[in-house]
Coordinates of C-alpha atoms in Angstrom, one line a residue:
M1 CA 0.1 -0.1 0.2
S2 CA 1.4 3.3 -1.0
A3 CA 1.2 6.9 0.8
V4 CA 0.3 10.1 -0.8
A5 CA 0.5 13.3 -0.2
R6 CA -2.9 15.3 -0.5
P7 CA -2.5 18.5 -2.8
D8 CA -1.8 21.8 -0.8
R9 CA -5.8 23.2 -1.0
S10 CA -8.5 23.5 1.1
L11 CA -11.7 24.1 0.9
P12 CA -13.9 26.7 -0.4
E13 CA -15.2 28.8 2.9
S14 CA -13.8 26.9 5.6
T15 CA -11.5 27.2 8.4
G16 CA -9.1 24.3 10.5
L17 CA -10.6 22.6 13.2
A18 CA -7.7 23.7 15.5
A19 CA -8.1 27.1 14.8
F20 CA -12.1 26.4 15.0
L21 CA -11.7 25.2 18.2
E22 CA -9.2 27.8 19.9
R23 CA -11.9 30.8 19.2
A24 CA -14.2 28.8 20.4
E25 CA -12.7 28.0 23.6
A26 CA -11.7 31.7 23.7
D27 CA -14.7 32.7 25.9
P28 CA -16.2 29.1 28.1
L29 CA -18.8 30.1 29.7
P30 CA -18.8 30.6 33.7
L31 CA -19.1 28.3 36.0
A32 CA -22.3 29.5 37.5
D33 CA -24.2 29.3 34.4
R34 CA -22.4 25.6 33.9
H35 CA -24.5 24.8 37.2
R36 CA -27.6 27.1 36.1
L37 CA -27.6 24.1 32.7
V38 CA -27.0 20.6 34.4
A39 CA -29.6 22.2 37.4
A40 CA -32.1 22.4 34.5
A41 CA -31.5 19.4 32.3
R42 CA -32.4 17.3 36.1
V43 CA -35.6 19.2 36.0
L44 CA -36.2 18.1 32.2
L45 CA -35.4 14.6 33.2
E46 CA -36.7 13.9 36.6
E47 CA -39.7 15.6 37.2
L48 CA -40.9 16.6 33.3
Y49 CA -39.2 13.6 30.9
V50 CA -42.2 11.0 31.2
H51 CA -40.1 8.2 28.9
L52 CA -37.2 8.2 31.3
P53 CA -38.2 5.1 32.9
L54 CA -38.5 3.4 29.0
K55 CA -35.2 4.9 28.3
R56 CA -33.7 3.4 31.2
A57 CA -34.8 0.0 30.9
M58 CA -34.1 -0.1 26.9
H59 CA -30.9 1.0 27.4
A60 CA -29.5 0.4 30.5
I61 CA -28.7 4.4 31.1
D62 CA -29.1 6.5 34.3
P63 CA -28.9 10.3 32.5
V64 CA -29.5 11.7 36.3
Q65 CA -27.0 10.2 38.0
R66 CA -24.7 11.0 35.2
L67 CA -26.1 14.9 35.9
R68 CA -25.2 14.6 39.5
L69 CA -22.0 13.3 39.0
L70 CA -21.4 15.8 36.4
E71 CA -22.6 18.5 38.8
R72 CA -19.6 18.0 41.1
R73 CA -17.1 17.8 38.8
L74 CA -18.2 21.0 36.5
P75 CA -14.7 23.3 37.7
P76 CA -12.1 21.2 35.8
L77 CA -13.8 20.2 32.8
S78 CA -12.6 22.6 29.6
E79 CA -15.3 24.1 27.5
L80 CA -15.1 21.9 25.2
Q81 CA -15.4 19.3 27.5
F82 CA -18.0 20.5 29.7
H83 CA -20.7 20.6 26.6
S84 CA -19.6 17.3 25.3
E85 CA -20.3 15.8 28.7
L86 CA -23.8 17.3 28.6
A87 CA -24.5 16.2 25.2
E88 CA -23.3 13.1 25.6
V89 CA -26.1 12.4 28.2
F90 CA -28.8 13.5 26.5
R91 CA -27.5 11.2 23.2
S92 CA -27.8 8.4 25.5
L93 CA -31.8 9.0 25.4
R94 CA -31.5 8.1 21.9
D95 CA -34.2 9.9 21.7
L96 CA -33.8 12.9 18.6
H97 CA -36.7 14.6 20.2
T98 CA -35.0 15.4 23.2
V99 CA -31.3 16.6 22.8
Y100 CA -28.8 19.1 23.9
Q101 CA -27.9 22.3 21.6
L102 CA -24.3 23.4 21.9
P103 CA -24.2 27.2 22.1
D104 CA -22.4 29.7 19.4
P105 CA -20.0 29.6 17.8
Y106 CA -20.5 25.7 17.5
R107 CA -24.5 26.3 15.9
G108 CA -24.8 27.4 12.6
H109 CA -21.3 25.1 11.8
V110 CA -20.7 21.5 10.5
A111 CA -17.0 19.9 10.9
T112 CA -16.4 18.3 7.2
L113 CA -14.0 16.0 5.6
G114 CA -15.1 17.7 2.6
F115 CA -16.7 13.7 0.7
L116 CA -19.6 11.9 1.5
V117 CA -19.5 8.1 2.4
E118 CA -22.4 5.6 0.6
R119 CA -22.8 1.8 1.2
Y120 CA -24.3 -1.0 -0.8
A121 CA -24.0 -4.8 -0.4
D122 CA -22.5 -6.7 -3.1
P123 CA -24.6 -9.9 -4.0
D124 CA -22.8 -12.0 -1.0
G125 CA -24.0 -9.7 1.4
V126 CA -20.6 -7.8 1.8
P127 CA -20.9 -4.4 2.1
H128 CA -18.8 -1.5 1.2
H129 CA -17.9 1.5 1.2
I130 CA -17.7 4.2 -1.8
V131 CA -16.4 7.5 -1.9
S132 CA -20.0 9.1 -3.7
R133 CA -19.5 13.2 -3.9
I134 CA -16.2 14.6 -3.0
D135 CA -14.8 18.4 -3.8
A136 CA -12.7 18.7 -6.6
A137 CA -9.6 20.2 -4.0
L138 CA -9.3 17.0 -2.4
V139 CA -9.3 14.6 -5.4
H140 CA -5.8 13.3 -5.8
A141 CA -4.1 9.9 -6.7
G142 CA -7.4 8.1 -7.5
F143 CA -8.9 9.4 -4.5
D144 CA -12.0 10.9 -6.1
V145 CA -15.5 9.8 -6.7
G146 CA -16.1 5.5 -6.6
A147 CA -12.8 5.1 -4.5
E148 CA -14.0 2.3 -1.9
L149 CA -12.6 3.2 1.5
E150 CA -11.6 -0.3 3.3
A151 CA -9.8 1.6 6.9
W152 CA -10.0 4.9 8.9
N153 CA -7.7 5.5 11.2
G154 CA -6.5 2.2 10.7
V155 CA -10.1 0.3 11.8
P156 CA -11.2 -1.5 8.7
I157 CA -14.2 1.0 7.5
E158 CA -17.1 -1.6 8.9
R159 CA -15.7 -1.5 12.3
A160 CA -15.2 2.3 12.1
V161 CA -19.1 2.8 11.0
E162 CA -20.1 0.4 13.7
R163 CA -18.1 2.7 16.4
N164 CA -19.5 5.5 15.0
A165 CA -23.1 4.7 14.8
A166 CA -23.1 3.8 18.3
A167 CA -22.3 7.1 19.1
Q168 CA -25.5 8.7 17.4
A169 CA -29.0 8.9 18.7
G170 CA -30.7 7.0 16.5
S171 CA -33.6 5.1 18.7
H172 CA -32.7 1.6 17.2
L173 CA -29.8 -0.2 15.2
D174 CA -30.7 0.8 11.6
A175 CA -31.2 4.8 12.3
R176 CA -27.4 4.2 14.3
L177 CA -26.4 3.1 11.1
A178 CA -27.6 5.5 9.1
R179 CA -26.6 8.6 10.7
G180 CA -23.6 6.8 11.9
L181 CA -22.9 6.6 7.8
E182 CA -23.7 10.3 7.6
T183 CA -21.7 11.5 10.3
L184 CA -18.3 9.4 9.1
A185 CA -17.3 12.7 7.4
L186 CA -19.7 15.6 8.3
R187 CA -20.2 16.3 11.9
P188 CA -23.2 19.0 12.8
L189 CA -21.5 21.1 15.6
R190 CA -25.0 22.4 17.1
T191 CA -25.8 18.9 18.5
G192 CA -23.1 17.2 18.8
P193 CA -19.0 17.8 19.8
P194 CA -16.2 18.4 17.2
P195 CA -14.7 15.6 15.7
D196 CA -11.8 14.1 18.1
E197 CA -9.0 13.8 15.7
H198 CA -8.3 16.9 13.9
W199 CA -7.4 14.7 10.2
V200 CA -8.4 11.1 9.2
L201 CA -5.7 8.2 7.7
L202 CA -8.0 7.1 4.7
S203 CA -7.1 3.3 3.1
Y204 CA -8.6 2.9 0.1
R205 CA -8.8 1.9 -3.4
A206 CA -8.6 3.3 -5.8
A207 CA -10.4 2.6 -10.0
D208 CA -7.5 1.4 -11.3
G209 CA -7.3 -1.5 -8.3
R210 CA -4.0 0.2 -6.0
S211 CA -4.7 0.5 -2.9
R212 CA -3.3 3.7 -1.1
E213 CA -3.4 6.0 2.0
T214 CA -4.1 9.9 2.7
R215 CA -4.1 12.2 5.3
V216 CA -7.5 14.3 4.5
P217 CA -7.9 17.2 7.4
W218 CA -10.8 17.8 9.0
R219 CA -12.7 21.5 8.4
V220 CA -15.0 23.6 9.8
R221 CA -17.8 25.3 7.6
A222 CA -20.8 27.5 8.2
A223 CA -23.7 25.9 6.9
E224 CA -25.2 29.6 5.8
R225 CA -23.9 32.6 5.4
H226 CA -25.3 36.8 5.4
A227 CA -23.6 39.7 4.5
G228 CA -20.7 37.9 5.3
R229 CA -20.8 36.2 8.5
A230 CA -22.3 32.4 9.4
Q231 CA -25.8 32.3 10.4
D232 CA -27.3 29.3 11.7
P233 CA -30.1 27.4 9.0
V234 CA -32.7 26.7 12.1
P235 CA -32.2 30.2 14.4
T236 CA -35.1 29.7 16.3
L237 CA -37.2 26.3 17.9
A238 CA -40.2 28.1 17.4
T239 CA -43.9 25.7 18.2
S240 CA -44.6 25.6 14.4
L241 CA -41.0 23.8 13.8
G242 CA -40.0 20.1 14.1
I243 CA -36.6 19.9 12.9
D244 CA -33.7 18.1 13.6
A245 CA -31.1 21.1 13.5
G246 CA -28.5 19.6 13.6
R247 CA -29.3 17.8 10.4
E248 CA -30.4 20.7 8.6
A249 CA -27.3 22.4 9.2
T250 CA -25.4 19.0 7.6
R251 CA -27.8 19.4 4.5
Q252 CA -26.8 23.1 4.2
V253 CA -23.5 22.3 3.9
K254 CA -24.2 19.3 1.5
R255 CA -25.9 21.3 -0.8
A256 CA -23.1 24.2 -1.2
L257 CA -20.6 21.8 -1.5
F258 CA -22.3 19.4 -3.6
A259 CA -24.9 19.7 -4.9
A260 CA -25.5 20.7 -8.8
P261 CA -27.5 23.2 -10.2
P262 CA -31.1 22.4 -10.2
A263 CA -32.3 21.8 -13.7
R264 CA -35.5 23.2 -13.0
R265 CA -36.4 26.4 -12.1
S266 CA -40.1 27.0 -12.5
A267 CA -40.3 26.9 -8.5
P268 CA -40.3 30.0 -5.6
R269 CA -37.1 30.9 -5.0
S270 CA -37.4 30.5 -1.6
L271 CA -38.4 26.6 -2.2
R272 CA -35.6 25.7 -4.7
S273 CA -33.2 24.2 -2.0
V274 CA -35.8 22.5 -0.2
L275 CA -37.3 20.2 -3.4
D276 CA -36.7 19.1 -6.6
H277 CA -38.9 17.1 -9.1
R278 CA -38.7 15.3 -12.4
T279 CA -40.0 12.5 -14.7
V280 CA -38.6 8.9 -14.3
R281 CA -39.3 5.6 -16.2
F282 CA -38.9 1.8 -14.8
H283 CA -40.2 -0.9 -16.7
G284 CA -41.2 1.0 -20.1
R285 CA -44.1 3.5 -17.4
S286 CA -43.8 7.0 -16.7
Y287 CA -43.8 8.2 -13.3
G288 CA -43.4 11.6 -11.5
Y289 CA -40.4 11.9 -8.5
L290 CA -40.6 14.3 -6.3
R291 CA -37.3 15.2 -3.8
L292 CA -38.5 16.5 -0.4
F293 CA -34.7 17.6 1.2
S294 CA -36.5 19.6 4.1
F295 CA -39.5 21.1 5.6
N296 CA -37.5 24.2 7.0
V297 CA -39.4 26.9 4.6
P298 CA -40.9 30.2 5.6
G299 CA -44.6 29.1 5.5
A300 CA -47.1 26.9 4.5
R301 CA -49.4 28.1 1.4
V302 CA -46.5 28.6 -1.0
F303 CA -44.6 25.4 -0.5
A304 CA -47.9 23.0 -0.3
E305 CA -49.5 25.2 -3.4
E306 CA -45.8 24.6 -4.9
V307 CA -46.6 20.6 -4.4
A308 CA -49.8 20.2 -5.3
R309 CA -48.7 22.3 -8.7
I310 CA -45.8 19.4 -8.9
A311 CA -48.2 16.7 -7.6
A312 CA -51.1 17.4 -10.7
G313 CA -48.7 17.4 -13.5
A314 CA -47.4 14.6 -12.7
P315 CA -47.8 11.5 -15.5
A316 CA -50.7 9.0 -15.1
G317 CA -48.4 6.2 -13.5
G318 CA -48.4 8.0 -10.2
L319 CA -45.5 10.1 -8.7
I320 CA -42.6 8.9 -5.8
V321 CA -42.3 11.1 -2.8
D322 CA -38.8 10.7 -1.9
V323 CA -38.1 12.4 1.9
R324 CA -35.0 10.0 2.9
G325 CA -33.2 12.2 4.8
N326 CA -35.7 14.9 5.6
P327 CA -34.8 16.4 8.8
G328 CA -38.3 18.4 9.4
G329 CA -39.1 21.8 9.2
H330 CA -42.0 23.9 9.3
V331 CA -45.1 21.5 10.4
P332 CA -47.9 23.2 9.2
A333 CA -46.2 22.8 5.7
A334 CA -44.9 19.4 6.4
E335 CA -49.1 18.7 7.4
A336 CA -50.7 20.6 4.2
P337 CA -53.1 19.4 2.8
C338 CA -52.2 19.5 -1.1
R339 CA -54.9 19.0 -3.5
S340 CA -54.6 19.4 -7.1

């Protein structure tokens, strides 16, 4: 296996993980605020969280005791250690409706390696992990779309995905595995701590069949920018929102790095990032295909009218509605009837 050097080029509009963390820890929470956060978490779980007995039994956890222990050792913890500990308490519930969200400057930012990994199984049931998208700045020595990952920091890739999946908040194995695969190269900092490592050593098999190694650094990128400044795509959690804020930030970064310009421009400008549609043929028949990337829209009416328009124009064969990876969003928009 040969080692190759990565070109000295960085992802666009991003910063190194070490530099980002140095700035993030420059203004830590006062100790009194840490105590208030832990006390509020205990009230939430002990007095308000009705699923606590079920979660204790299902996952063999005791989050309330973990909070008591955390409360006793707050002073020596660094800023990142504190947020990581509190996030882990809530993640142990494996309940995406009950999470700890990190404050500024973590929220609105996503740590990324600049590529995406997808998984498939061959006819013998053996899983393979393929680079499916990659930023042009990372392409080198066969490390490109189609390269097959074999190891991650020296760990066989299948085991690396399993370990990452175990740290996710999905309520069952398949959900955790899907999250583990997605967060392999994309980590939303609003709902979880940054990666422990500042770079990843990858072993991969290139399209020419040769096995190689390369080192790829973690970079941090804002999910959205407004007037040159980083902006959180989910600034508030209003009662009309039902959304996985971290996954929405990840979606925005994936779109910025990898999405091709949409072929159709008929949708209102405010909806072009959340839906796409086209006609597909399968077994000689035509079907409409509607991809709903998110329900994070300003209002329900325009969204519902656009979906109704697409549904009315679908071929007679039917309409396929694809909501894979949809993080949720504006509840009235998601529930609105779309009558044509």
